[in-house]
mmCIF file of C-alpha atoms and ligand atoms in Angstrom:
data_model
loop_
_atom_site.group_PDB
_atom_site.id
_atom_site.type_symbol
_atom_site.label_atom_id
_atom_site.label_comp_id
_atom_site.label_asym_id
_atom_site.label_seq_id
_atom_site.Cartn_x
_atom_site.Cartn_y
_atom_site.Cartn_z
ATOM 1 C CA UNK V 133 -47.412 -12.199 -102.566
ATOM 2 C CA UNK V 134 -50.844 -12.277 -100.974
ATOM 3 C CA UNK V 135 -53.474 -9.768 -99.869
ATOM 4 C CA UNK V 136 -55.743 -9.524 -96.868
ATOM 5 C CA UNK V 137 -59.144 -7.895 -97.408
ATOM 6 C CA UNK V 138 -60.791 -6.565 -94.261
ATOM 7 C CA UNK V 139 -64.271 -5.026 -93.944
ATOM 8 C CA UNK V 140 -65.229 -1.807 -92.182
ATOM 9 C CA UNK V 141 -67.399 -2.258 -89.100
ATOM 10 C CA UNK V 142 -70.010 -0.329 -87.184
ATOM 11 C CA UNK V 143 -70.047 -0.934 -83.440
ATOM 12 C CA UNK V 144 -72.832 -0.561 -80.854
ATOM 13 C CA UNK V 145 -75.819 -0.429 -83.273
ATOM 14 C CA UNK V 146 -77.557 1.912 -80.834
ATOM 15 C CA UNK V 147 -78.227 0.100 -77.542
ATOM 16 C CA UNK V 148 -75.526 -2.592 -77.875
ATOM 17 C CA UNK V 149 -72.712 -0.492 -76.426
ATOM 18 C CA UNK V 150 -69.355 -2.337 -76.530
ATOM 19 C CA UNK V 151 -71.282 -5.512 -77.443
ATOM 20 C CA UNK V 152 -72.826 -5.373 -80.929
ATOM 21 C CA UNK V 153 -70.860 -4.884 -84.131
ATOM 22 C CA UNK V 154 -71.706 -5.345 -87.801
ATOM 23 C CA UNK V 155 -69.425 -5.727 -90.743
ATOM 24 C CA UNK V 156 -69.930 -3.427 -93.769
ATOM 25 C CA UNK V 157 -69.044 -3.862 -97.443
ATOM 26 C CA UNK V 158 -66.208 -1.313 -97.538
ATOM 27 C CA UNK V 159 -62.729 -2.811 -97.466
ATOM 28 C CA UNK V 160 -59.091 -2.131 -96.685
ATOM 29 C CA UNK V 161 -56.495 -4.218 -98.478
ATOM 30 C CA UNK V 162 -53.099 -5.189 -97.139
ATOM 31 C CA UNK V 163 -50.576 -6.512 -99.672
ATOM 32 C CA UNK V 164 -47.760 -8.598 -98.252
ATOM 33 C CA UNK V 165 -44.561 -9.529 -100.044
ATOM 34 C CA UNK V 166 -41.494 -11.202 -98.573
ATOM 35 C CA UNK V 167 -38.184 -9.481 -99.318
ATOM 36 C CA UNK V 168 -34.591 -10.683 -99.060
ATOM 37 C CA UNK V 169 -33.363 -7.926 -96.779
ATOM 38 C CA UNK V 170 -34.369 -7.898 -93.105
ATOM 39 C CA UNK V 171 -36.768 -5.282 -91.760
ATOM 40 C CA UNK V 172 -39.993 -3.810 -93.041
ATOM 41 C CA UNK V 173 -40.944 -1.383 -95.803
ATOM 42 C CA UNK V 174 -44.449 0.033 -95.487
ATOM 43 C CA UNK V 175 -46.303 2.032 -98.120
ATOM 44 C CA UNK V 176 -49.697 3.651 -97.534
ATOM 45 C CA UNK V 177 -52.277 4.409 -100.231
ATOM 46 C CA UNK V 178 -55.721 5.942 -99.700
ATOM 47 C CA UNK V 179 -56.619 7.231 -96.234
ATOM 48 C CA UNK V 180 -53.743 7.935 -93.856
ATOM 49 C CA UNK V 181 -50.941 8.731 -96.332
ATOM 50 C CA UNK V 182 -50.077 11.814 -94.295
ATOM 51 C CA UNK V 183 -50.687 10.527 -90.789
ATOM 52 C CA UNK V 184 -49.921 6.821 -90.560
ATOM 53 C CA UNK V 185 -46.415 5.801 -89.552
ATOM 54 C CA UNK V 186 -44.487 3.581 -91.949
ATOM 55 C CA UNK V 187 -41.986 2.118 -89.491
ATOM 56 C CA UNK V 188 -42.265 -0.546 -86.804
ATOM 57 C CA UNK V 189 -44.789 1.591 -84.909
ATOM 58 C CA UNK V 190 -47.418 1.128 -87.638
ATOM 59 C CA UNK V 191 -50.501 -0.584 -86.142
ATOM 60 C CA UNK V 192 -50.685 -3.270 -88.864
ATOM 61 C CA UNK V 193 -47.031 -4.155 -88.357
ATOM 62 C CA UNK V 194 -47.248 -3.932 -84.553
ATOM 63 C CA UNK V 195 -50.124 -6.417 -84.677
ATOM 64 C CA UNK V 196 -48.035 -8.696 -86.914
ATOM 65 C CA UNK V 197 -45.105 -8.550 -84.498
ATOM 66 C CA UNK V 198 -47.444 -9.369 -81.626
ATOM 67 C CA UNK V 199 -48.535 -12.562 -83.375
ATOM 68 C CA UNK V 200 -44.980 -13.521 -84.380
ATOM 69 C CA UNK V 201 -43.985 -13.117 -80.731
ATOM 70 C CA UNK V 202 -46.955 -15.217 -79.552
ATOM 71 C CA UNK V 203 -46.072 -18.132 -81.837
ATOM 72 C CA UNK V 204 -42.315 -17.604 -81.452
ATOM 73 C CA UNK V 205 -41.643 -16.923 -85.135
ATOM 74 C CA UNK V 206 -38.773 -14.810 -86.413
ATOM 75 C CA UNK V 207 -40.246 -11.992 -88.560
ATOM 76 C CA UNK V 208 -39.066 -12.227 -92.180
ATOM 77 C CA UNK V 209 -38.122 -9.180 -94.271
ATOM 78 C CA UNK V 210 -41.408 -7.737 -95.512
ATOM 79 C CA UNK V 211 -42.808 -5.249 -97.992
ATOM 80 C CA UNK V 212 -46.291 -4.152 -96.945
ATOM 81 C CA UNK V 213 -48.721 -1.981 -98.867
ATOM 82 C CA UNK V 214 -51.781 -0.649 -97.054
ATOM 83 C CA UNK V 215 -54.638 0.328 -99.354
ATOM 84 C CA UNK V 216 -56.985 2.159 -97.000
ATOM 85 C CA UNK V 217 -60.555 2.775 -98.063
ATOM 86 C CA UNK V 218 -61.948 2.991 -94.529
ATOM 87 C CA UNK V 219 -61.594 6.578 -93.291
ATOM 88 C CA UNK V 220 -59.607 6.974 -90.065
ATOM 89 C CA UNK V 221 -61.081 7.843 -86.658
ATOM 90 C CA UNK V 222 -64.643 8.153 -87.964
ATOM 91 C CA UNK V 223 -66.310 5.241 -86.134
ATOM 92 C CA UNK V 224 -65.983 2.753 -89.012
ATOM 93 C CA UNK V 225 -63.450 0.381 -87.488
ATOM 94 C CA UNK V 226 -60.239 1.481 -89.259
ATOM 95 C CA UNK V 227 -58.038 0.431 -86.328
ATOM 96 C CA UNK V 228 -59.882 -2.896 -85.983
ATOM 97 C CA UNK V 229 -59.258 -3.496 -89.703
ATOM 98 C CA UNK V 230 -55.550 -2.729 -89.237
ATOM 99 C CA UNK V 231 -55.264 -5.096 -86.271
ATOM 100 C CA UNK V 232 -57.274 -7.955 -87.803
ATOM 101 C CA UNK V 233 -55.474 -7.560 -91.153
ATOM 102 C CA UNK V 234 -52.054 -7.581 -89.494
ATOM 103 C CA UNK V 235 -52.895 -10.646 -87.408
ATOM 104 C CA UNK V 236 -54.302 -12.623 -90.354
ATOM 105 C CA UNK V 237 -51.282 -11.768 -92.503
ATOM 106 C CA UNK V 238 -48.832 -12.737 -89.760
ATOM 107 C CA UNK V 239 -50.733 -15.948 -89.030
ATOM 108 C CA UNK V 240 -50.487 -16.938 -92.683
ATOM 109 C CA UNK V 241 -46.765 -16.107 -92.865
ATOM 110 C CA UNK V 242 -46.024 -18.133 -89.732
ATOM 111 C CA UNK V 243 -47.906 -21.272 -90.759
ATOM 112 C CA UNK V 244 -51.461 -20.584 -89.484
ATOM 113 C CA UNK V 245 -50.753 -21.686 -85.933
ATOM 114 C CA UNK V 246 -53.523 -19.648 -84.296
ATOM 115 C CA UNK V 247 -57.216 -20.544 -84.493
ATOM 116 C CA UNK V 248 -59.930 -17.984 -85.235
ATOM 117 C CA UNK V 249 -60.740 -17.830 -81.504
ATOM 118 C CA UNK V 250 -57.105 -17.181 -80.637
ATOM 119 C CA UNK V 251 -56.892 -14.482 -83.319
ATOM 120 C CA UNK V 252 -60.026 -12.858 -81.913
ATOM 121 C CA UNK V 253 -58.652 -12.909 -78.355
ATOM 122 C CA UNK V 254 -55.383 -11.372 -79.498
ATOM 123 C CA UNK V 255 -57.144 -8.728 -81.622
ATOM 124 C CA UNK V 256 -59.346 -7.807 -78.652
ATOM 125 C CA UNK V 257 -56.340 -7.520 -76.371
ATOM 126 C CA UNK V 258 -54.698 -5.095 -78.818
ATOM 127 C CA UNK V 259 -57.863 -3.046 -79.516
ATOM 128 C CA UNK V 260 -59.217 -3.052 -75.945
ATOM 129 C CA UNK V 261 -62.785 -4.100 -76.821
ATOM 130 C CA UNK V 262 -64.169 -6.809 -79.120
ATOM 131 C CA UNK V 263 -67.104 -5.071 -80.811
ATOM 132 C CA UNK V 264 -65.213 -3.914 -83.946
ATOM 133 C CA UNK V 265 -62.525 -6.598 -84.249
ATOM 134 C CA UNK V 266 -65.062 -9.445 -83.994
ATOM 135 C CA UNK V 267 -67.143 -8.481 -87.066
ATOM 136 C CA UNK V 268 -63.976 -7.395 -88.926
ATOM 137 C CA UNK V 269 -62.639 -10.935 -88.475
ATOM 138 C CA UNK V 270 -65.857 -12.951 -88.694
ATOM 139 C CA UNK V 271 -68.254 -10.830 -90.782
ATOM 140 C CA UNK V 272 -71.974 -10.430 -90.096
ATOM 141 C CA UNK V 273 -73.388 -9.080 -86.863
ATOM 142 C CA UNK V 274 -71.383 -10.254 -83.876
ATOM 143 C CA UNK V 275 -72.509 -10.027 -80.252
ATOM 144 C CA UNK V 276 -69.505 -10.316 -77.961
ATOM 145 C CA UNK V 277 -68.094 -9.826 -74.501
ATOM 146 C CA UNK V 278 -64.877 -10.680 -72.680
ATOM 147 C CA UNK V 279 -64.912 -13.164 -69.804
ATOM 148 C CA UNK V 280 -61.707 -14.266 -68.059
ATOM 149 C CA UNK V 281 -59.663 -12.803 -70.950
ATOM 150 C CA UNK V 282 -61.568 -14.880 -73.533
ATOM 151 C CA UNK V 283 -64.012 -13.394 -76.014
ATOM 152 C CA UNK V 284 -67.423 -15.044 -75.890
ATOM 153 C CA UNK V 285 -69.298 -14.311 -79.090
ATOM 154 C CA UNK V 286 -72.097 -15.301 -81.383
ATOM 155 C CA UNK V 287 -72.273 -14.380 -85.032
ATOM 156 C CA UNK V 288 -75.637 -13.683 -86.646
ATOM 157 C CA UNK V 289 -76.204 -13.262 -90.389
ATOM 158 C CA UNK V 290 -77.416 -9.703 -91.140
ATOM 159 C CA UNK V 291 -81.119 -9.559 -92.114
ATOM 160 C CA UNK V 292 -81.324 -9.998 -95.883
ATOM 161 C CA UNK V 293 -83.189 -6.768 -96.736
ATOM 162 C CA UNK V 294 -81.204 -4.497 -94.435
ATOM 163 C CA UNK V 295 -79.333 -1.649 -96.134
ATOM 164 C CA UNK V 296 -77.157 0.958 -94.527
ATOM 165 C CA UNK V 297 -76.097 4.484 -95.375
ATOM 166 C CA UNK V 298 -73.161 6.005 -93.552
ATOM 167 C CA UNK V 299 -72.724 9.756 -93.409
ATOM 168 C CA UNK V 300 -69.132 10.580 -92.518
ATOM 169 C CA UNK V 301 -68.359 14.058 -91.165
ATOM 170 C CA UNK V 302 -65.166 15.652 -92.375
ATOM 171 C CA UNK V 303 -63.348 15.568 -89.024
ATOM 172 C CA UNK V 304 -61.802 12.923 -86.832
ATOM 173 C CA UNK V 305 -62.975 11.924 -83.375
ATOM 174 C CA UNK V 306 -60.805 9.437 -81.546
ATOM 175 C CA UNK V 307 -62.408 6.680 -79.528
ATOM 176 C CA UNK V 308 -60.556 7.940 -76.418
ATOM 177 C CA UNK V 309 -61.961 11.427 -76.837
ATOM 178 C CA UNK V 310 -65.449 10.094 -77.478
ATOM 179 C CA UNK V 311 -65.251 7.743 -74.477
ATOM 180 C CA UNK V 312 -64.140 10.576 -72.228
ATOM 181 C CA UNK V 313 -67.625 12.101 -72.650
ATOM 182 C CA UNK V 314 -69.218 9.028 -71.011
ATOM 183 C CA UNK V 315 -70.298 9.126 -67.356
ATOM 184 C CA UNK V 316 -68.884 6.826 -64.646
ATOM 185 C CA UNK V 317 -72.373 5.841 -63.572
ATOM 186 C CA UNK V 318 -75.771 5.535 -65.232
ATOM 187 C CA UNK V 319 -79.194 5.273 -63.622
ATOM 188 C CA UNK V 320 -80.858 1.914 -63.011
ATOM 189 C CA UNK V 321 -83.674 3.050 -65.313
ATOM 190 C CA UNK V 322 -81.278 3.735 -68.192
ATOM 191 C CA UNK V 323 -79.489 0.409 -67.668
ATOM 192 C CA UNK V 324 -82.830 -1.414 -67.872
ATOM 193 C CA UNK V 325 -83.760 0.636 -70.959
ATOM 194 C CA UNK V 326 -80.630 -0.591 -72.729
ATOM 195 C CA UNK V 327 -80.964 -4.221 -71.618
ATOM 196 C CA UNK V 328 -84.498 -4.312 -73.048
ATOM 197 C CA UNK V 329 -83.609 -2.509 -76.271
ATOM 198 C CA UNK V 330 -80.453 -4.523 -76.978
ATOM 199 C CA UNK V 331 -82.338 -7.775 -76.339
ATOM 200 C CA UNK V 332 -85.181 -6.753 -78.643
ATOM 201 C CA UNK V 333 -82.697 -5.639 -81.282
ATOM 202 C CA UNK V 334 -81.083 -9.076 -81.278
ATOM 203 C CA UNK V 335 -84.514 -10.735 -81.472
ATOM 204 C CA UNK V 336 -85.362 -8.467 -84.421
ATOM 205 C CA UNK V 337 -82.103 -9.289 -86.196
ATOM 206 C CA UNK V 338 -82.561 -13.035 -85.687
ATOM 207 C CA UNK V 339 -86.152 -13.099 -86.920
ATOM 208 C CA UNK V 340 -85.743 -10.455 -89.674
ATOM 209 C CA UNK V 341 -88.422 -8.407 -87.914
ATOM 210 C CA UNK V 342 -87.621 -4.992 -89.374
ATOM 211 C CA UNK V 343 -90.285 -3.160 -87.403
ATOM 212 C CA UNK V 344 -88.831 -4.518 -84.183
ATOM 213 C CA UNK V 345 -85.294 -3.589 -85.267
ATOM 214 C CA UNK V 346 -86.519 -0.034 -85.825
ATOM 215 C CA UNK V 347 -88.197 0.098 -82.411
ATOM 216 C CA UNK V 348 -85.144 -1.285 -80.637
ATOM 217 C CA UNK V 349 -82.414 1.085 -81.851
ATOM 218 C CA UNK V 350 -82.714 3.668 -79.056
ATOM 219 C CA UNK V 351 -79.893 4.013 -76.584
ATOM 220 C CA UNK V 352 -79.343 5.742 -73.264
ATOM 221 C CA UNK V 353 -75.821 4.615 -72.394
ATOM 222 C CA UNK V 354 -73.617 6.497 -74.839
ATOM 223 C CA UNK V 355 -75.322 8.476 -77.599
ATOM 224 C CA UNK V 356 -76.922 11.129 -75.370
ATOM 225 C CA UNK V 357 -73.504 11.863 -73.835
ATOM 226 C CA UNK V 358 -71.704 11.941 -77.166
ATOM 227 C CA UNK V 359 -74.145 14.082 -79.097
ATOM 228 C CA UNK V 360 -72.364 17.260 -77.926
ATOM 229 C CA UNK V 361 -69.237 16.092 -79.751
ATOM 230 C CA UNK V 362 -71.125 15.564 -82.998
ATOM 231 C CA UNK V 363 -72.910 18.708 -84.179
ATOM 232 C CA UNK V 364 -75.748 17.788 -86.515
ATOM 233 C CA UNK V 365 -76.303 14.251 -85.210
ATOM 234 C CA UNK V 366 -79.362 15.246 -83.168
ATOM 235 C CA UNK V 367 -80.893 16.971 -86.185
ATOM 236 C CA UNK V 368 -80.140 14.048 -88.544
ATOM 237 C CA UNK V 369 -81.840 11.634 -86.134
ATOM 238 C CA UNK V 370 -84.783 13.943 -85.474
ATOM 239 C CA UNK V 371 -85.475 14.911 -89.089
ATOM 240 C CA UNK V 372 -84.968 11.558 -90.809
ATOM 241 C CA UNK V 373 -85.798 8.795 -88.331
ATOM 242 C CA UNK V 374 -89.384 8.454 -89.550
ATOM 243 C CA UNK V 375 -88.102 7.718 -93.100
ATOM 244 C CA UNK V 376 -85.864 4.799 -92.080
ATOM 245 C CA UNK V 377 -85.721 1.983 -89.521
ATOM 246 C CA UNK V 378 -83.432 4.144 -87.417
ATOM 247 C CA UNK V 379 -80.293 6.270 -87.350
ATOM 248 C CA UNK V 380 -77.561 5.722 -84.782
ATOM 249 C CA UNK V 381 -74.013 6.794 -84.104
ATOM 250 C CA UNK V 382 -71.528 4.428 -85.749
ATOM 251 C CA UNK V 383 -69.152 3.203 -83.045
ATOM 252 C CA UNK V 384 -67.771 6.156 -81.126
ATOM 253 C CA UNK V 385 -68.564 8.516 -84.033
ATOM 254 C CA UNK V 386 -68.603 10.942 -85.659
ATOM 255 C CA UNK V 387 -70.210 8.893 -88.488
ATOM 256 C CA UNK V 388 -73.988 8.476 -88.406
ATOM 257 C CA UNK V 389 -75.424 5.264 -89.830
ATOM 258 C CA UNK V 390 -78.966 4.887 -91.126
ATOM 259 C CA UNK V 391 -80.542 1.423 -91.177
ATOM 260 C CA UNK V 392 -83.124 1.269 -93.905
ATOM 261 C CA UNK V 393 -84.962 -0.965 -96.366
ATOM 262 C CA UNK V 394 -85.113 1.536 -99.247
ATOM 263 C CA UNK V 395 -84.289 5.025 -100.562
ATOM 264 C CA UNK V 396 -80.616 4.831 -99.611
ATOM 265 C CA UNK V 397 -79.421 7.558 -102.024
ATOM 266 C CA UNK V 398 -82.066 10.067 -100.931
ATOM 267 C CA UNK V 399 -81.374 9.349 -97.266
ATOM 268 C CA UNK V 400 -77.643 9.846 -97.855
ATOM 269 C CA UNK V 401 -78.159 13.205 -99.586
ATOM 270 C CA UNK V 402 -80.502 14.389 -96.822
ATOM 271 C CA UNK V 403 -78.118 13.306 -94.049
ATOM 272 C CA UNK V 404 -75.300 15.190 -95.757
ATOM 273 C CA UNK V 405 -77.493 18.306 -96.194
ATOM 274 C CA UNK V 406 -78.547 18.309 -92.543
ATOM 275 C CA UNK V 407 -74.913 18.081 -91.412
ATOM 276 C CA UNK V 408 -74.087 20.916 -93.859
ATOM 277 C CA UNK V 409 -76.786 23.139 -92.292
ATOM 278 C CA UNK V 410 -74.952 22.714 -88.975
ATOM 279 C CA UNK V 411 -71.699 23.761 -90.666
ATOM 280 C CA UNK V 412 -70.311 20.210 -90.939
ATOM 281 C CA UNK V 413 -69.025 18.948 -94.283
ATOM 282 C CA UNK V 414 -69.801 15.264 -94.718
ATOM 283 C CA UNK V 415 -69.822 12.580 -97.386
ATOM 284 C CA UNK V 416 -72.231 9.685 -97.556
ATOM 285 C CA UNK V 417 -71.755 6.122 -98.746
ATOM 286 C CA UNK V 418 -74.396 3.504 -99.412
ATOM 287 C CA UNK V 419 -72.867 0.278 -98.149
ATOM 288 C CA UNK V 420 -74.640 -2.906 -97.292
ATOM 289 C CA UNK V 421 -73.911 -5.123 -94.326
ATOM 290 C CA UNK V 422 -71.826 -8.157 -95.266
ATOM 291 C CA UNK V 423 -71.679 -11.651 -93.862
ATOM 292 C CA UNK V 424 -68.079 -12.070 -94.990
ATOM 293 C CA UNK V 425 -65.275 -11.243 -92.589
ATOM 294 C CA UNK V 426 -61.601 -10.716 -93.386
ATOM 295 C CA UNK V 427 -60.242 -12.960 -96.134
ATOM 296 C CA UNK V 428 -56.877 -13.830 -97.612
ATOM 297 C CA UNK V 429 -56.516 -13.476 -101.372
ATOM 298 C CA UNK V 430 -53.646 -15.396 -102.937
ATOM 299 C CA UNK V 431 -52.006 -13.834 -105.970
HETATM 300 N N1 LIG B 55 -67.884 0.440 -78.443
HETATM 301 C C1 LIG B 55 -66.838 1.382 -78.715
HETATM 302 C C2 LIG B 55 -67.296 2.762 -78.276
HETATM 303 C C3 LIG B 55 -66.556 1.372 -80.187
HETATM 304 O O1 LIG B 55 -68.431 3.096 -78.561
HETATM 305 O O2 LIG B 55 -66.520 3.484 -77.654
HETATM 306 C C4 LIG B 55 -65.391 2.204 -80.579
HETATM 307 O O3 LIG B 55 -65.265 2.170 -82.003
#
C-alpha cells in the first residue's frame, strides 16, 4: 500500500491568467492498494462523497488509465481511497490534484517510466491548462505555458514571509461556467496592463519585494468579467485590500485569496463577514504557500 499526497493550488494570482499557479498547504490523499481480483474499487472520504463517481469514470482513475495506456501497462486490480480535503469546484485545484495524484500513483505502479516533464505534459493534456497541475506536481509558484504540446515552465520558491487566507463561498462554480463569462477579445490597453503587472509580480516574487507584489496583483483580463458570478468579491477586495498585500480571485473562483504578511485570522473573519453581508455563506482557512509538490508516501 502507498499514498499520494497532493497540494491544493491557486491559479492566476491576479494578472497571471492561465500562467501563474501556487501550491498551498492543504492536501488530498490517495491511498492505493493492489487487490487480487481485476477491476477497481473506489471509496471517497471528505469532499465529494455524494457527487464523485466511484467507477472507471472517476477522474483519478481515468488519469491512471491514461498513464497505463501511454506506457502500455496492463492495469492491475486496485483498491483506491480518496481522502479529499480540497473542496470541489471552488478554484482551489481539486481536479488538478485528482489528475496529478492519479498520474503519480499510476507511474509508481507501472515502474516509474515517465519523467516529471512527461507527467506534467500528460496532466496538462487532461486538465486543458497547466496553471494548476504544474504547482500541484512541482510545488511552489510555477509560471507555465504550452508550446508545441510541451509545457514550458519555471518554478520559483514562494517568498518566505508570504501567508495566504482563502475564503471559500458555500457554492460551486465550474471552470467552464467561469470561463464562459470571459470576452473573446480584450483591448490593447488591458493586454499591456496585464503584461506589465504579471512581469512585476514575478519580479516581486523572485526578489521577495512584498510592496511590489502588492502593487502588481491587479488584473484586467479575467477578474472584472467574473465578478458578476461572485457576489461579495468586489466588496471583499474594496474593503480589505489596504490591510493586506492584495486580494484576488483564486483560479476561476469562487474562492477569494488574500496575500498577506500578518493578521491572517482577522482577515479571514472579515472576509467571511463581508461575504455574509452579501448573503453568501463562506468559510475561511489560513494556509501558507508550500514549496513541496505532490509526494508519494510508502506505508
Ligand atoms: N486559469 C484557469 C482559469 C484556472 O482562470 O480559468 C482554472 O482553475
